[in-house]
Structures are given as structure tokens and as C-alpha cells.
């Protein structure tokens, strides 16, 4: 299975990917995580990437596609693509890349969430430095795994506003790209993580 998990910022792509990874023994490739790892390495590229991400913009298609290809090439499992493709050019490149490695997309799952809910979620989101998961409550001092919690720089209100504009302009056309492929399914993201997971699993059970 090769799955694309789409959805606006804060829709729960990371949370659901982590669960799907263990439930279906898939490899989770999050392009956001790849970029944050580059930033954390302190490299010159990481510094350039930080500027782009913290401003709420997208990094170039070329960089993203080449970072992704390295992972796809090395993987011997089905893949969950989390946060990719974010532009139509990336969707087209992904199709060519998957053909090259004898793969194809099984399902494109869009986690749908109203914008008001996105703003609410991201303005209170704190993530764990150790396991990467969001804190379950606003008040807990540390993550359930014991890791330190932090706020992503691009979750600042101005960045979120801009990320949503970028999402509407560049990423929503990707939805149109897949909508009539016969592989596209929308899931209601305005439910508990357990309910969203259940809905995704019932889609995947039909195609696996
Ligand atoms: P995410 O963790 O998926 O929310 O991604 C965080 C940020 O990384 C995004 O707001 C973009 O700046 C950048 N990013 C992640 N994936 C992509 C992509 N496929 N294309 C371009 N930029 C990306």
C-alpha cells in the first residue's frame, strides 16, 4: 500500500500517520519532518529551509522532490506520504517517481477540517521534542512519554494565517488533481483521533 495523507495544517496528518505506520507496517515519510531534521542539523541548507518554513511558505519543488526520492528509493515497505505532494508539480513528479520504483498510489486520503478549527488547534498546539506527538491537553507540563513540549515557530498566528493562504492557493489544486482518480476519499477530521483513525482504516480495508 502507498498512501497519500492530505489535509490542511493541523488536520492531524502526523498523528494519523504514526498510527497507520504501526497498524499496517508502513513507512511514514513526512516531508515536514525531513525538513525539520535538516534545520536541526544546523547545515547551510537547514538555515535556508528554516527561513522558508518559519515564514509559512513552501520550500522549492526541486528540493522537496529530491529529498523525497532518496527516501522512496531506500524503502522496501509500503509508504505513507505525509505532507507531500503540496503542489500539482509535486503530484506529477510523484507519479513519475513511483513508476520508476514500480510503485503506485493505493489511496489518497484527505482529512477535512474547517479553517476555524485549524486556527484553534494550531494556536494551542504543543509538540513533544522526543516522540513528535502533540500534547493531549493544554495544561500538561510534559508529554506522556516524558519528553519536553515545544511550540513550532510556524504555529505563530501570522504564520498560520499565511500557511492557510498557501494551502488554498497551492495545495487545494492537488485535491482536484486526485479527485477523479478513483482513489480519492475525504474523511471528517473534526472528530476524535480515534474516530478519524477508524474511518481511515475502513477505507484502507477495502483497498488492501
Ligand atoms: P508540516 O510538518 O507538513 O506541517 O510541514 C511544515 C512546513 O514544511 C510547511 O509549512 C512547509 O513550509 C514545509 N513543507 C513540508 N512539506 C512540504 C512540501 N511537500 N513542499 C514544500 N514545502 C513543504
CSV table of C-alpha atoms and ligand atoms in Angstrom, one decimal:
chain,number,residue,atom,x,y,z
A,1,UNK,CA,0.0,0.0,0.0
A,2,UNK,CA,1.2,3.5,-0.8
A,3,UNK,CA,-1.0,6.2,0.8
A,4,UNK,CA,-1.1,9.9,0.4
A,5,UNK,CA,-2.4,11.7,3.5
A,6,UNK,CA,-3.6,15.2,2.7
A,7,UNK,CA,-5.1,17.9,4.8
A,8,UNK,CA,-4.6,21.5,5.8
A,9,UNK,CA,-2.1,22.3,8.6
A,10,UNK,CA,-3.3,20.9,11.9
A,11,UNK,CA,-5.7,18.4,10.3
A,12,UNK,CA,-4.0,15.5,12.1
A,13,UNK,CA,-1.8,14.0,9.3
A,14,UNK,CA,1.1,13.4,11.6
A,15,UNK,CA,-1.0,11.8,14.4
A,16,UNK,CA,-2.8,9.5,11.9
A,17,UNK,CA,0.4,8.6,10.0
A,18,UNK,CA,2.1,7.4,13.2
A,19,UNK,CA,-0.9,5.2,14.0
A,20,UNK,CA,-1.2,3.8,10.4
A,21,UNK,CA,2.5,3.1,10.3
A,22,UNK,CA,2.3,0.6,13.1
A,23,UNK,CA,-1.2,-0.8,12.2
A,24,UNK,CA,-0.2,-1.6,8.6
A,25,UNK,CA,3.6,-1.9,8.9
A,26,UNK,CA,4.2,1.1,6.5
A,27,UNK,CA,7.0,3.6,6.3
A,28,UNK,CA,6.0,7.1,7.3
A,29,UNK,CA,7.6,9.8,5.2
A,30,UNK,CA,6.8,13.3,6.5
A,31,UNK,CA,8.4,15.9,4.3
A,32,UNK,CA,7.9,18.4,7.2
A,33,UNK,CA,9.9,16.1,9.5
A,34,UNK,CA,12.6,15.7,6.8
A,35,UNK,CA,12.9,19.5,6.6
A,36,UNK,CA,12.9,19.9,10.4
A,37,UNK,CA,15.7,17.3,10.6
A,38,UNK,CA,17.7,19.4,8.1
A,39,UNK,CA,17.1,22.5,10.2
A,40,UNK,CA,18.2,20.8,13.4
A,41,UNK,CA,21.4,19.7,11.7
A,42,UNK,CA,22.5,23.3,11.5
A,43,UNK,CA,23.6,23.0,7.9
A,44,UNK,CA,23.6,25.9,5.5
A,45,UNK,CA,20.6,24.3,3.7
A,46,UNK,CA,18.9,23.9,7.1
A,47,UNK,CA,19.2,27.6,7.7
A,48,UNK,CA,17.7,28.4,4.3
A,49,UNK,CA,14.9,26.0,4.9
A,50,UNK,CA,14.2,27.5,8.4
A,51,UNK,CA,13.6,30.9,6.8
A,52,UNK,CA,11.1,29.5,4.4
A,53,UNK,CA,9.2,27.3,6.9
A,54,UNK,CA,9.1,29.9,9.6
A,55,UNK,CA,7.6,32.4,7.2
A,56,UNK,CA,4.8,29.9,6.4
A,57,UNK,CA,6.0,29.3,2.8
A,58,UNK,CA,6.7,26.2,0.8
A,59,UNK,CA,10.2,25.0,0.0
A,60,UNK,CA,11.0,24.6,-3.6
A,61,UNK,CA,9.5,21.6,-5.5
A,62,UNK,CA,13.0,20.6,-6.7
A,63,UNK,CA,14.4,20.3,-3.2
A,64,UNK,CA,11.4,18.5,-1.9
A,65,UNK,CA,11.3,16.0,-4.8
A,66,UNK,CA,14.9,15.2,-4.5
A,67,UNK,CA,14.7,14.7,-0.6
A,68,UNK,CA,11.7,12.5,-1.1
A,69,UNK,CA,13.2,10.4,-3.8
A,70,UNK,CA,16.2,9.5,-1.6
A,71,UNK,CA,13.7,8.0,0.9
A,72,UNK,CA,11.4,6.3,-1.6
A,73,UNK,CA,14.4,4.7,-3.3
A,74,UNK,CA,15.7,3.3,0.1
A,75,UNK,CA,12.3,2.0,1.2
A,76,UNK,CA,11.3,-1.7,1.0
A,77,UNK,CA,7.8,-1.1,2.6
A,78,UNK,CA,4.6,0.5,1.6
A,79,UNK,CA,4.7,4.2,2.2
A,80,UNK,CA,2.5,6.8,3.8
A,81,UNK,CA,3.2,10.2,2.2
A,82,UNK,CA,2.5,12.8,4.9
A,83,UNK,CA,2.7,16.4,3.7
A,84,UNK,CA,3.6,15.5,0.1
A,85,UNK,CA,2.5,16.4,-2.6
A,86,UNK,CA,1.7,20.0,-1.7
A,87,UNK,CA,1.7,21.3,-5.3
A,88,UNK,CA,0.4,19.9,-8.6
A,89,UNK,CA,4.1,19.9,-9.8
A,90,UNK,CA,4.9,17.6,-6.9
A,91,UNK,CA,2.0,15.4,-7.6
A,92,UNK,CA,3.1,15.0,-11.2
A,93,UNK,CA,6.7,14.3,-10.1
A,94,UNK,CA,5.5,11.7,-7.6
A,95,UNK,CA,3.6,9.8,-10.3
A,96,UNK,CA,6.8,9.6,-12.4
A,97,UNK,CA,8.9,8.7,-9.3
A,98,UNK,CA,6.6,5.9,-8.2
A,99,UNK,CA,6.6,4.4,-11.7
A,100,UNK,CA,10.4,4.4,-11.7
A,101,UNK,CA,10.4,2.3,-8.4
A,102,UNK,CA,7.5,0.0,-9.5
A,103,UNK,CA,5.0,1.5,-7.1
A,104,UNK,CA,1.7,3.2,-7.5
A,105,UNK,CA,-0.7,5.1,-5.2
A,106,UNK,CA,-3.3,3.0,-3.5
A,107,UNK,CA,-5.3,5.7,-1.8
A,108,UNK,CA,-5.4,9.5,-1.4
A,109,UNK,CA,-7.0,10.3,1.9
A,110,UNK,CA,-8.0,13.9,2.6
A,111,UNK,CA,-8.6,14.7,6.3
A,112,UNK,CA,-11.1,17.5,6.1
A,113,UNK,CA,-11.2,20.2,8.8
A,114,UNK,CA,-12.9,23.7,8.8
A,115,UNK,CA,-10.5,26.6,8.9
A,116,UNK,CA,-11.8,27.9,12.3
A,117,UNK,CA,-10.9,24.6,13.8
A,118,UNK,CA,-7.4,24.7,12.2
A,119,UNK,CA,-6.7,28.1,13.8
A,120,UNK,CA,-8.0,26.9,17.2
A,121,UNK,CA,-5.9,23.7,17.1
A,122,UNK,CA,-2.6,25.3,15.9
A,123,UNK,CA,-2.8,28.2,18.4
A,124,UNK,CA,-2.8,25.8,21.3
A,125,UNK,CA,-0.6,23.0,19.8
A,126,UNK,CA,2.5,21.9,21.7
A,127,UNK,CA,4.6,19.1,20.3
A,128,UNK,CA,6.9,16.6,22.0
A,129,UNK,CA,10.7,17.0,21.3
A,130,UNK,CA,11.2,13.3,21.9
A,131,UNK,CA,8.3,11.4,20.2
A,132,UNK,CA,6.9,14.3,18.0
A,133,UNK,CA,3.3,13.8,19.1
A,134,UNK,CA,1.1,16.7,20.2
A,135,UNK,CA,0.2,17.0,23.9
A,136,UNK,CA,-3.2,15.7,24.6
A,137,UNK,CA,-4.2,18.6,27.0
A,138,UNK,CA,-3.3,22.3,27.2
A,139,UNK,CA,-2.2,22.1,30.8
A,140,UNK,CA,0.1,19.1,30.9
A,141,UNK,CA,3.7,20.2,31.7
A,142,UNK,CA,5.4,17.3,29.7
A,143,UNK,CA,4.5,14.7,27.1
A,144,UNK,CA,3.0,11.4,28.2
A,145,UNK,CA,6.4,9.8,27.1
A,146,UNK,CA,8.2,12.2,29.4
A,147,UNK,CA,9.6,14.4,26.6
A,148,UNK,CA,9.8,18.2,26.7
A,149,UNK,CA,6.9,20.1,24.9
A,150,UNK,CA,7.5,23.0,22.5
A,151,UNK,CA,5.6,25.3,20.2
A,152,UNK,CA,6.5,25.2,16.5
A,153,UNK,CA,7.7,28.6,15.2
A,154,UNK,CA,5.4,28.2,12.2
A,155,UNK,CA,2.4,27.8,14.5
A,156,UNK,CA,2.6,31.5,15.4
A,157,UNK,CA,-0.7,33.2,14.4
A,158,UNK,CA,0.8,35.2,11.5
A,159,UNK,CA,2.5,32.1,10.1
A,160,UNK,CA,-0.7,30.0,10.4
A,161,UNK,CA,-2.7,32.7,8.5
A,162,UNK,CA,-0.1,32.6,5.7
A,163,UNK,CA,0.1,28.8,5.7
A,164,UNK,CA,-3.6,28.6,5.2
A,165,UNK,CA,-3.4,31.1,2.2
A,166,UNK,CA,-0.6,29.0,0.7
A,167,UNK,CA,-2.6,25.9,1.3
A,168,UNK,CA,-5.7,27.3,-0.5
A,169,UNK,CA,-3.5,28.6,-3.4
A,170,UNK,CA,-1.0,25.8,-3.9
A,171,UNK,CA,-2.3,22.6,-2.2
A,172,UNK,CA,-6.0,22.6,-2.9
A,173,UNK,CA,-5.4,22.2,-6.6
A,174,UNK,CA,-3.7,18.9,-5.7
A,175,UNK,CA,-7.1,17.8,-4.4
A,176,UNK,CA,-8.6,18.5,-7.8
A,177,UNK,CA,-5.7,16.6,-9.4
A,178,UNK,CA,-6.7,13.4,-7.5
A,179,UNK,CA,-10.4,13.9,-7.1
A,180,UNK,CA,-11.4,11.9,-10.1
A,181,UNK,CA,-8.7,9.3,-9.9
A,182,UNK,CA,-11.0,6.8,-8.2
A,183,UNK,CA,-8.5,6.7,-5.3
A,184,UNK,CA,-9.5,9.9,-3.5
A,185,UNK,CA,-11.5,9.8,-0.3
A,186,UNK,CA,-12.4,12.5,2.2
A,187,UNK,CA,-12.5,11.8,5.9
A,188,UNK,CA,-14.1,14.1,8.5
A,189,UNK,CA,-11.2,15.4,10.6
A,190,UNK,CA,-13.5,17.2,13.1
A,191,UNK,CA,-13.7,14.1,15.3
A,192,UNK,CA,-11.6,12.5,17.9
A,193,UNK,CA,-8.2,11.0,16.7
A,194,UNK,CA,-9.7,7.5,17.4
A,195,UNK,CA,-12.7,8.2,15.2
A,196,UNK,CA,-10.6,9.6,12.4
A,197,UNK,CA,-8.3,6.6,12.6
A,198,UNK,CA,-11.3,4.2,12.4
A,199,UNK,CA,-12.6,6.0,9.3
A,200,UNK,CA,-9.2,5.8,7.6
A,201,UNK,CA,-8.9,2.1,8.4
A,202,UNK,CA,-12.3,1.3,7.0
A,203,UNK,CA,-11.2,3.0,3.7
A,204,UNK,CA,-7.9,1.0,3.7
A,205,UNK,CA,-9.5,-2.3,4.5
A,206,UNK,CA,-11.4,-2.0,1.2
A,207,UNK,CA,-8.3,-1.5,-0.9
A,208,UNK,CA,-5.6,-3.5,0.8
B,1,LIG,P1,4.3,20.0,8.0
B,1,LIG,O1,5.1,19.4,9.1
B,1,LIG,O2,3.8,19.0,7.0
B,1,LIG,O3,3.2,20.9,8.5
B,1,LIG,O4,5.3,21.0,7.2
B,1,LIG,C1,5.9,22.1,7.8
B,1,LIG,C2,6.4,23.0,6.7
B,1,LIG,O5,7.4,22.4,5.9
B,1,LIG,C3,5.4,23.5,5.7
B,1,LIG,O6,4.6,24.6,6.2
B,1,LIG,C4,6.3,23.9,4.5
B,1,LIG,O7,7.0,25.1,4.8
B,1,LIG,C5,7.3,22.8,4.6
B,1,LIG,N1,6.9,21.6,3.7
B,1,LIG,C6,6.6,20.4,4.2
B,1,LIG,N2,6.2,19.6,3.2
B,1,LIG,C7,6.4,20.3,2.0
B,1,LIG,C8,6.2,20.1,0.6
B,1,LIG,N3,5.8,18.9,0.2
B,1,LIG,N4,6.5,21.1,-0.2
B,1,LIG,C9,7.0,22.3,0.2
B,1,LIG,N5,7.2,22.6,1.5
B,1,LIG,C10,6.9,21.6,2.4
